[in-house]
Coordinates of C-alpha atoms and ligand atoms in Angstrom, one line a residue:
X1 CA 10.6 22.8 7.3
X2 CA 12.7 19.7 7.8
X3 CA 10.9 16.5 6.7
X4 CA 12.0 12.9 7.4
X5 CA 10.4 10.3 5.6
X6 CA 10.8 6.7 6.7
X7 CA 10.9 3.9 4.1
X8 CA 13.0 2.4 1.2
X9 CA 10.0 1.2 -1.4
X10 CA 9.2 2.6 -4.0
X11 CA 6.0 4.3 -2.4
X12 CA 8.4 6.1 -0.2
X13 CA 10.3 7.5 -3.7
X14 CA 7.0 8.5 -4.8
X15 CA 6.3 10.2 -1.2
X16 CA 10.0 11.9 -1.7
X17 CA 9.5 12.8 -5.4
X18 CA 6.1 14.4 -4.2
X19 CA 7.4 16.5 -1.0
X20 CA 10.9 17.4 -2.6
X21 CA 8.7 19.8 -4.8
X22 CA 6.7 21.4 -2.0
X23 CA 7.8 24.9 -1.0
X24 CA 7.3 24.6 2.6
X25 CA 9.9 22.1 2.3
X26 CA 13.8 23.0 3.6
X27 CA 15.5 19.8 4.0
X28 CA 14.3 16.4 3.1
X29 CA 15.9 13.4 5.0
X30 CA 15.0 9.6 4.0
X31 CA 15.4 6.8 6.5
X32 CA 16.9 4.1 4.9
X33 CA 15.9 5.2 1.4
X34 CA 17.1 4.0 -1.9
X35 CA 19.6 4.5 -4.6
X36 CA 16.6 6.5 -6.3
X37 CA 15.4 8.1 -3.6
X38 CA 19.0 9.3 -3.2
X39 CA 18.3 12.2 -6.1
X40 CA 15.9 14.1 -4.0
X41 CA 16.8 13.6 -0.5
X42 CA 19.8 13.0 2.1
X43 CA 19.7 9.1 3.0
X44 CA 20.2 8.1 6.7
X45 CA 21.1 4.7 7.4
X46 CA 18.8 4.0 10.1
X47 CA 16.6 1.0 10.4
X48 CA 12.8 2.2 10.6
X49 CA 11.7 -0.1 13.0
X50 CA 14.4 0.9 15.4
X51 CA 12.8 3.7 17.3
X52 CA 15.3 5.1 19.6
X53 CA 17.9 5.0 16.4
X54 CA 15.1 7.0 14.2
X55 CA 14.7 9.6 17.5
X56 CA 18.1 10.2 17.6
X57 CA 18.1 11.2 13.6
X58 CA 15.6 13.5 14.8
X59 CA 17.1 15.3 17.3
X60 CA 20.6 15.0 14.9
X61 CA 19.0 16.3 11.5
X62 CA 16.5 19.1 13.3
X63 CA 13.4 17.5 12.0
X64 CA 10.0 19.4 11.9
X65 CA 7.5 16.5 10.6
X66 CA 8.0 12.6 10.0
X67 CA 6.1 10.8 7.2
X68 CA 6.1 7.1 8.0
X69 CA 5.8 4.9 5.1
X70 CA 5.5 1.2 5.6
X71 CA 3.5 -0.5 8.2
X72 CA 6.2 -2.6 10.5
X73 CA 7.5 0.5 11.8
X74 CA 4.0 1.7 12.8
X75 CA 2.6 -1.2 14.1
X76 CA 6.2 -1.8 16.6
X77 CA 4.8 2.3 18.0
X78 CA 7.0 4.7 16.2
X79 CA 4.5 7.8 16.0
X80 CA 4.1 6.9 19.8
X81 CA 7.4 7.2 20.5
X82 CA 8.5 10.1 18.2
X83 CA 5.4 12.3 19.1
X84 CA 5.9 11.6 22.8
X85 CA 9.2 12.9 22.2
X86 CA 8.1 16.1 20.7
X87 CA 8.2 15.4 17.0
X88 CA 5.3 15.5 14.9
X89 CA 4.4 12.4 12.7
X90 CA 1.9 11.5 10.1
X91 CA 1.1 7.9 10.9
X92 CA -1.1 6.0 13.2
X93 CA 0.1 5.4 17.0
X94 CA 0.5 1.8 17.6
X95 CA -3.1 0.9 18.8
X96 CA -4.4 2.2 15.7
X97 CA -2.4 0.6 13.5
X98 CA -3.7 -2.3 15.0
X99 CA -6.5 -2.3 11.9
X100 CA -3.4 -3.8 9.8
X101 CA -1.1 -5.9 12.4
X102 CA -3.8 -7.7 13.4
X103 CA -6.4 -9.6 11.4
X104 CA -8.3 -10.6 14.2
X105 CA -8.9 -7.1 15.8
X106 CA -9.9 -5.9 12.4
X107 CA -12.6 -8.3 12.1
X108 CA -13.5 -7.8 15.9
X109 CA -14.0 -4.0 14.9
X110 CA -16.4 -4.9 12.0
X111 CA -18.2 -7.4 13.8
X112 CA -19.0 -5.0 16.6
X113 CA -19.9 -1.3 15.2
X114 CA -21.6 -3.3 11.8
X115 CA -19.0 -2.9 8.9
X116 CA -19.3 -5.1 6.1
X117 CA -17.0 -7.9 5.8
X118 CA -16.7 -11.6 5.5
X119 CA -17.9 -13.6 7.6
X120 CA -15.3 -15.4 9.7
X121 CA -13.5 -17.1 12.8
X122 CA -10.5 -16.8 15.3
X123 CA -8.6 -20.0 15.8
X124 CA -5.5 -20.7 18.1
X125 CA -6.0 -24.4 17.8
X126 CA -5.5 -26.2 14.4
X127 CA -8.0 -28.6 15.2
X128 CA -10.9 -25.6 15.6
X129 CA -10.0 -24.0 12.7
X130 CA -9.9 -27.4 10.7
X131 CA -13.5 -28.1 12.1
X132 CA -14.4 -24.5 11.1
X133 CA -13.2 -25.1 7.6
X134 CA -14.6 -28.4 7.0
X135 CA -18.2 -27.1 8.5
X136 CA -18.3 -24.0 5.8
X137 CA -16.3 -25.7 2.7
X138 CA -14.3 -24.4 -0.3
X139 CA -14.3 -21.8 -1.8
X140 CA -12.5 -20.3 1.9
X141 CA -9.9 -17.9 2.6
X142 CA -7.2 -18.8 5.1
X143 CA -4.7 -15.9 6.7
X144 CA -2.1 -16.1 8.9
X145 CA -2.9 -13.2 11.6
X146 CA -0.3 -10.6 11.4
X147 CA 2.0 -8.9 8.9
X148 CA 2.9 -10.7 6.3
X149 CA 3.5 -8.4 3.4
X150 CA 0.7 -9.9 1.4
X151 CA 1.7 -13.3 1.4
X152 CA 0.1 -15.0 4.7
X153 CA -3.3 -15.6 2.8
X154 CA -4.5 -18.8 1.1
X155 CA -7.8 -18.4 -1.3
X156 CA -8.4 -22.2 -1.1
X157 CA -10.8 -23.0 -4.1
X158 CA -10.8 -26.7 -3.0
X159 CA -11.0 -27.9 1.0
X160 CA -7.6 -30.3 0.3
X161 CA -5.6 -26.7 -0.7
X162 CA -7.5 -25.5 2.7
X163 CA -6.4 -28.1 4.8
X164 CA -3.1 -28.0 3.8
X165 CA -2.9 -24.0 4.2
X166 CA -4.0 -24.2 7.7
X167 CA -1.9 -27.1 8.7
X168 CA 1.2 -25.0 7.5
X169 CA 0.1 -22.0 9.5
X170 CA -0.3 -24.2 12.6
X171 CA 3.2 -25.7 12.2
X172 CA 4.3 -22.5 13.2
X173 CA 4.4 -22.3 17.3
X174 CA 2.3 -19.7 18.6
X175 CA 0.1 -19.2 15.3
X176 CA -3.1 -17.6 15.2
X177 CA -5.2 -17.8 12.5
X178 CA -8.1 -16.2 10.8
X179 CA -10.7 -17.9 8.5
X180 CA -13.1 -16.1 6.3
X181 CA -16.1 -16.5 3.7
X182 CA -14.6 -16.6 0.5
X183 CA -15.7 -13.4 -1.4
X184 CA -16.3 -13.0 -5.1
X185 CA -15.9 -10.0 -7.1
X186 CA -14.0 -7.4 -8.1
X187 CA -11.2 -6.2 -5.9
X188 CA -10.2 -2.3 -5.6
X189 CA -8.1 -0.4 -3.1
X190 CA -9.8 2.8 -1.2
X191 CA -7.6 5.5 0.4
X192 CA -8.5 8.0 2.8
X193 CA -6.7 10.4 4.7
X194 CA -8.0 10.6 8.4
X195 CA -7.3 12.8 11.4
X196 CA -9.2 11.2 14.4
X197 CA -12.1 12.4 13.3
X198 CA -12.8 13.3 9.3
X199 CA -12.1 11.2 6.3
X200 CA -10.8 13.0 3.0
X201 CA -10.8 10.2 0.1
X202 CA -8.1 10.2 -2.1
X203 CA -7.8 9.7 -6.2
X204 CA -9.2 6.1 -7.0
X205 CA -6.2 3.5 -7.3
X206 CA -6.3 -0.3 -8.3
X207 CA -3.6 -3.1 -8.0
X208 CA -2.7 -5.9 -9.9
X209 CA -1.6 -8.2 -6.7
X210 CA -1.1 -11.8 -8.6
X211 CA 2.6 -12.6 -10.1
X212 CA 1.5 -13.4 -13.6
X213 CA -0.3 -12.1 -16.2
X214 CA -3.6 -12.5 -16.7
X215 CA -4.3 -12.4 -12.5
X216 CA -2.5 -15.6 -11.9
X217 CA 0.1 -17.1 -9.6
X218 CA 0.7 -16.2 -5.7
X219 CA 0.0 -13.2 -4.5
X220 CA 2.7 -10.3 -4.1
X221 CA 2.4 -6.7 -2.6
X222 CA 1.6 -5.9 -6.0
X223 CA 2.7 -6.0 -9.5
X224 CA 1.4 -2.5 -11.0
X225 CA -1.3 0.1 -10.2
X226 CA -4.0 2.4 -12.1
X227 CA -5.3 5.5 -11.1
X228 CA -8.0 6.9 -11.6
X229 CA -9.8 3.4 -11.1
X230 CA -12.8 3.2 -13.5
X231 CA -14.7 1.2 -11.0
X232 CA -14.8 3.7 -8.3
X233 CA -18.0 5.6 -9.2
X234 CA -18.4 9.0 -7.4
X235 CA -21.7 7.0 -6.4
X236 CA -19.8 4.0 -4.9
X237 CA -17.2 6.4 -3.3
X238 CA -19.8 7.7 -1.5
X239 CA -21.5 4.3 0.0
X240 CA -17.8 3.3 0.9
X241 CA -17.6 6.3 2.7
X242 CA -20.9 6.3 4.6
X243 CA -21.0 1.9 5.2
X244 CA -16.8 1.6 5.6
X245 CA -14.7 4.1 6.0
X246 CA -16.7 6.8 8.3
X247 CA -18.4 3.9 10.5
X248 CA -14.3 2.9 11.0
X249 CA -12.6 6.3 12.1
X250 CA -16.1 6.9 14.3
X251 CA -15.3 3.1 15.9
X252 CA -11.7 4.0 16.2
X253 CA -12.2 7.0 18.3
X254 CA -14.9 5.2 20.2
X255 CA -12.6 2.5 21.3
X256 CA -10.1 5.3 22.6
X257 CA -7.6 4.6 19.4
X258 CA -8.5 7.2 17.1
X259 CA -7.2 6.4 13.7
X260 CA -4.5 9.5 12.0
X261 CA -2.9 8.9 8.6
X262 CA -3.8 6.8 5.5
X263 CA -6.4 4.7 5.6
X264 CA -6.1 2.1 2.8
X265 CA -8.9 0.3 2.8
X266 CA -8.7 -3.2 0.1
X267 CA -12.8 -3.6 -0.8
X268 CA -14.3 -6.7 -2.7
X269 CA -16.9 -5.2 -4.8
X270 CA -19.5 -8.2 -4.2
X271 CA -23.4 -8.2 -5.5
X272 CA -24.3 -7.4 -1.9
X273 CA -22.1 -4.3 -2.3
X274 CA -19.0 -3.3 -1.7
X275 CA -17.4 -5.0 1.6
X276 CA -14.6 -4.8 3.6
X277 CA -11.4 -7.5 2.6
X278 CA -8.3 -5.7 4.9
X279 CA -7.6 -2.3 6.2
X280 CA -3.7 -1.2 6.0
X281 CA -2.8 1.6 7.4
X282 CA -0.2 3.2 5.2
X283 CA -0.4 4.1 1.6
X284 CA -0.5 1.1 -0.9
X285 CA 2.7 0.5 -2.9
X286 CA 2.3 0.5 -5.7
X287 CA -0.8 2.4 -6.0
X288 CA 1.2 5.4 -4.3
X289 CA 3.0 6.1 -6.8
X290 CA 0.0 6.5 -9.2
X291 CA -1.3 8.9 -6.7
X292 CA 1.1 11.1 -6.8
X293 CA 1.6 11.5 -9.9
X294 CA -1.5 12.6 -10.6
X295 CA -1.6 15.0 -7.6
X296 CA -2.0 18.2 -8.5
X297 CA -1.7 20.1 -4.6
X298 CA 0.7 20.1 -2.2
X299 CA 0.9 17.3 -0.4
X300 CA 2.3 18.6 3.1
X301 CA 0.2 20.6 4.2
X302 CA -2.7 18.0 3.9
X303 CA -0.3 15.1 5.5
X304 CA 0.3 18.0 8.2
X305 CA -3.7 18.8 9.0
X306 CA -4.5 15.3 9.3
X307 CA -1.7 14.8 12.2
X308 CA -3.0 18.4 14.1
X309 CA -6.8 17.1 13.2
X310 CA -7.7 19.9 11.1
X311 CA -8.8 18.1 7.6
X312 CA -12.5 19.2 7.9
X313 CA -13.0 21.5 4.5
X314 CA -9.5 20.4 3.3
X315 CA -9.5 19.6 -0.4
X316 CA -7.4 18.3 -2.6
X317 CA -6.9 18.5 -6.8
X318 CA -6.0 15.8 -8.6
X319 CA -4.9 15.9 -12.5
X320 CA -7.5 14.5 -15.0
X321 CA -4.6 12.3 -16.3
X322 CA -4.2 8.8 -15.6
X323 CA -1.2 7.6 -14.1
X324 CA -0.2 3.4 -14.8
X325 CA 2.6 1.8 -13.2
X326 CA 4.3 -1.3 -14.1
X327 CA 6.3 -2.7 -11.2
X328 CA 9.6 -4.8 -12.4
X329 CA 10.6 -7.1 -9.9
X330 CA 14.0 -9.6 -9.3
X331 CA 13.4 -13.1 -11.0
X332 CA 12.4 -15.5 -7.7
X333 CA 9.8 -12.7 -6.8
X334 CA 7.7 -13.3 -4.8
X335 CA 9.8 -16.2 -3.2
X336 CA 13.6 -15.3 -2.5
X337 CA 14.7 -12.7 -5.0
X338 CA 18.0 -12.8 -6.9
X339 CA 20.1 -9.7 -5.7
X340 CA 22.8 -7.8 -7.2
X341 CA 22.1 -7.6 -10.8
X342 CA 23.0 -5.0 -12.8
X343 CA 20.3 -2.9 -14.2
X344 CA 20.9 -0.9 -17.4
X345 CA 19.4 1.6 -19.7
X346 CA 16.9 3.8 -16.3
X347 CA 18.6 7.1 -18.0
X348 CA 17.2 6.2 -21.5
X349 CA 14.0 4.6 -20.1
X350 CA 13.4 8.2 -18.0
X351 CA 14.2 10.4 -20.7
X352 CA 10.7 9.2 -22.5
X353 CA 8.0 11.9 -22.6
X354 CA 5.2 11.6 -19.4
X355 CA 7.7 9.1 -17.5
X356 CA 8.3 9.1 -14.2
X357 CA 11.1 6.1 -13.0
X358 CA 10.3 5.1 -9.3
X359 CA 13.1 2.9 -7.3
X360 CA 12.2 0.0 -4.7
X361 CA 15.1 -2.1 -3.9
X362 CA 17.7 -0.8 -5.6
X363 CA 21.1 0.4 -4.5
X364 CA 24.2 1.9 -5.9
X365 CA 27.6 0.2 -6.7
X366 CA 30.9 3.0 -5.7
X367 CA 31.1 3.7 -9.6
X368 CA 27.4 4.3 -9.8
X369 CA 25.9 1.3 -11.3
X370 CA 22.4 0.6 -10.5
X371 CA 21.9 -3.1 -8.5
X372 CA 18.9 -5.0 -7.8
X373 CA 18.2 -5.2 -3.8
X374 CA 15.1 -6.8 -3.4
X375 CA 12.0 -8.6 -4.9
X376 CA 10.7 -5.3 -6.3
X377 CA 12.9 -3.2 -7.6
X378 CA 11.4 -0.4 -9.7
X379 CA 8.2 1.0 -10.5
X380 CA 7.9 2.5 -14.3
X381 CA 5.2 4.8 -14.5
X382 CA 3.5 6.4 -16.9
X383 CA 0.7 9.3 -17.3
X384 CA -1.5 9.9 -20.1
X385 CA -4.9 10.9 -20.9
X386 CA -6.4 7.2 -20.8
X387 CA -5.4 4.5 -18.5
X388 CA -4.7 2.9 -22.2
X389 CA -2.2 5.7 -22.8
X390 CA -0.6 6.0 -19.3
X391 CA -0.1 2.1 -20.2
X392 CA 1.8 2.4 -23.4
X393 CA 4.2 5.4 -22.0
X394 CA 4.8 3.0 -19.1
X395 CA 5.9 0.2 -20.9
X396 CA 7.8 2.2 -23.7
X397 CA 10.0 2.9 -21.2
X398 CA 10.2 -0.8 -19.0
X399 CA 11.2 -1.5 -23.1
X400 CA 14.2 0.8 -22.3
X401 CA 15.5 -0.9 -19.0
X402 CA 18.0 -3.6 -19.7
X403 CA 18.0 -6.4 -17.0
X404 CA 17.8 -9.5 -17.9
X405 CA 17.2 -11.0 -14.3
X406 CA 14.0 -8.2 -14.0
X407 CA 10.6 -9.1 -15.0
X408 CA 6.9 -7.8 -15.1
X409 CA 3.7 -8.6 -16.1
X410 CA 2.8 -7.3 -19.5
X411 CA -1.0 -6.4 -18.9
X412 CA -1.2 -3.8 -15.8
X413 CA -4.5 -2.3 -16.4
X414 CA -6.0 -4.7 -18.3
X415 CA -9.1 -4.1 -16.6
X416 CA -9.7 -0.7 -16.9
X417 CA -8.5 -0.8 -20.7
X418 CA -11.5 -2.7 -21.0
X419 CA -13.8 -0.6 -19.2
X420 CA -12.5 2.5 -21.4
X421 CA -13.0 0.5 -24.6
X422 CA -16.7 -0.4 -23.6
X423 CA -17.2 3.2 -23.0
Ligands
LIG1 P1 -5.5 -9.6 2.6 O1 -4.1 -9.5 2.9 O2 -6.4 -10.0 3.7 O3 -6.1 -8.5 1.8 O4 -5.6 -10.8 1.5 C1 -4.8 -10.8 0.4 C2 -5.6 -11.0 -0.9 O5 -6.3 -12.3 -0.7 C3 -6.7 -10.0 -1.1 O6 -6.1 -8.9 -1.8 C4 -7.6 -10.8 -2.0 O7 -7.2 -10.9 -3.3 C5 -7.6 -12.1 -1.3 N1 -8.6 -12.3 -0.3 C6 -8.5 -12.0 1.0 N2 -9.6 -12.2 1.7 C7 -10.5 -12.7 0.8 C8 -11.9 -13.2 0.9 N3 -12.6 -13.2 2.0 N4 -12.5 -13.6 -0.3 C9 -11.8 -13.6 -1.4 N5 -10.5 -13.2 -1.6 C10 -9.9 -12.8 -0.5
LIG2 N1 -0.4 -2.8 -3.1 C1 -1.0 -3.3 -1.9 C2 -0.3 -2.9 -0.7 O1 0.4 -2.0 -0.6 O2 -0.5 -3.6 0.3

């Protein structure tokens, strides 16, 4: 088969590295890609969120299935548009996809068919959602309603830092704006792969999503990932399923947008039990790349039964490893990154035993020279048979990279360490 995968992070070099070795696969194309991604598949420069541009590469490279990666090319309609032109892709249709682009539908959905969430309201005045905040107080989450890469949310702890988040939002014309309970707990990501109908859960996966170590600073798309997650008990797994995830793919299909492709589901595990903080509707970067490496199946053919709604009975296996990975992003991350840096030593650094080097932004100088293109750039990953071990193989090898203008946090999986060391 001929495969097209759409994306340039470094979930999509993890979705690549994973497909590259399936047997069903012919050719592999990558839409735009990366200088990393580059080793396992042919890069097409074609931006994903133009449609017509990504049909043509279709029609051009002979495809057979499309994987789409990140969300802003799903949310703009490009399953719609590719399958209505005859090609088959694993990704929601734009009205599904809805559950990420828009805050205010997702919470609509929960507060209709009963799925746990925060509490919230829907404002597209400042001066109602300043009323709303003042009426419920700090602690209070304030988001920004539509893509924002992780970045369009304020956890006020005071009402001032609440206030002042909302009055930015509404400075912006045309903002619309979503205030919620504020939620305490611990936070873990939930991925299922759905076909309109069934749910299959995937391997358990956790991010670090604050800059700094120790969980503080702003938030990013996320600094590093664990899988297995030590939180996700087979026993919580399964009320997740039954109170979130199920109640969501029935709702889905009930309001006539039945839901096909990852369902990522980012949970606040509160002392009322586990509740619902944001759907995306994509795999979670970094957390993808954790998956993958511990999965031990073919990953096509379960991408490929959840587009034709076959997943009933499908299974997947997943190694007993754990798989860690440190994300190094570009100093100014996650406000403007510096680009163009030189990054030295990925040879030496992926040379180290249970190692696996994924690329974000990166791209390739003429005489091969590895260059920093975005705010994250690589994802170091290691496996081993503890999370503790997968840690230490990951950041043997960031010890390897040189670039100076690259950072990371220093304690990705700090949580689950403990957990082991309790055990
Ligand atoms: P979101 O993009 O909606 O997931 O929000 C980004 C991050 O903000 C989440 O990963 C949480 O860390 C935090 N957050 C969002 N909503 C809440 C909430 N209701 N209570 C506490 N923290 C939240
Ligand atoms: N790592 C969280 C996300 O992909 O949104």
């Amino acid at each position: 088969m001929n495969l097209l995968v759409i994306g340039s992070g470094g979930r999509e070099h993890a979705l690549c590295w994973a497909l590259s070795a399936s047997p069903l696969v012919n050719k592999l194309v990558c839409a735009p890609g990366n200088a990393g991604i580059a080793a396992v598949a042919k890069l097409a420069k074609v931006d994903p969120t133009d449609r017509d541009a990504v049909l043509q590469l279709c029609r051009d490279e002979h495809i057979d299935f499309v994987v789409v990666g990140p969300e802003a090319p799903l949310v703009i309609g490009l399953v719609d548009h590719l399958e209505a032109a005859g090609f088959a892709c694993f990704g929601p249709t734009k009205a599904a996809a809805q559950l990420e682009g828009s805050k205010g539908f997702m919470k609509d959905l929960c507060a209709k068919y009963g799925i746990p969430t925060a509490a919230y309201g829907r404002f597209k005045d400042a001066a109602g959602a300043e009323a709303f905040i003042r009426k419920h107080g700090a602690p209070i989450v304030v988001k920004a309603d539509g893509l924002a890469a992780g970045k369009g949310v304020t956890v006020a702890m005071t009402l001032d830092e609440a206030l002042a988040a909302n009055a930015a939002l509404f400075s912006q014309p045309g903002a619309e704006v979503v205030i919620e309970e504020y939620l305490d707990g611990e936070e873990i990501s939930f991925f299922a792969l759905v076909d309109g109908k069934t749910a299959l859960p995937l391997a358990s996966a956790q991010d670090h999503k604050r800059v700094g170590d120790g969980d503080t600073g702003p938030n990013t798309g996320g600094m590093g990932a664990y899988s297995p997650a030590p939180a996700m008990t087979p026993a919580l797994q399964a009320q997740v399923m039954d109170s979130i995830i199920m109640p969501t793919v029935r709702a889905m299909a009930a309001e006539g947008a039945p839901f096909k492709g990852v369902l990522f589901a980012g949970l606040m595990l509160t002392k009322d039990g586990p509740k619902l903080l944001e759907y995306n509707v994509r795999f979670g970067d970094p957390e993808c790349q954790t998956l993958m490496l511990r999965l031990k199946s073919d990953l096509l053919p379960a991408l490929m039964a959840a587009r034709d709604g076959v997943l009933k009975d499908f299974d997947l296996r997943w190694r007993d490893d754990a798989a860690l990975c440190v994300v190094m992003a570009a100093e100014g991350y996650p406000g403007e990154p510096r680009k163009g840096t030189v990054i030295a030593g990925l040879d030496d650094a992926a040379a180290e035993s249970d190692v696996v080097i994924f690329h974000a932004g990166t791209t390739a100088r003429e005489d091969g020279a590895i260059l920093a293109n975005g705010g994250r750039v690589l994802g170091v990953c290691g496996l081993g048979p503890s999370v503790r071990a997968a840690q230490a193989r990951a950041y043997a090898a960031v010890d390897k990279i040189r670039w100076p203008e690259g950072f990371c946090r220093r304690d990705i999986g700090w949580r689950a360490i403990a957990r082991e060391q309790q055990s």
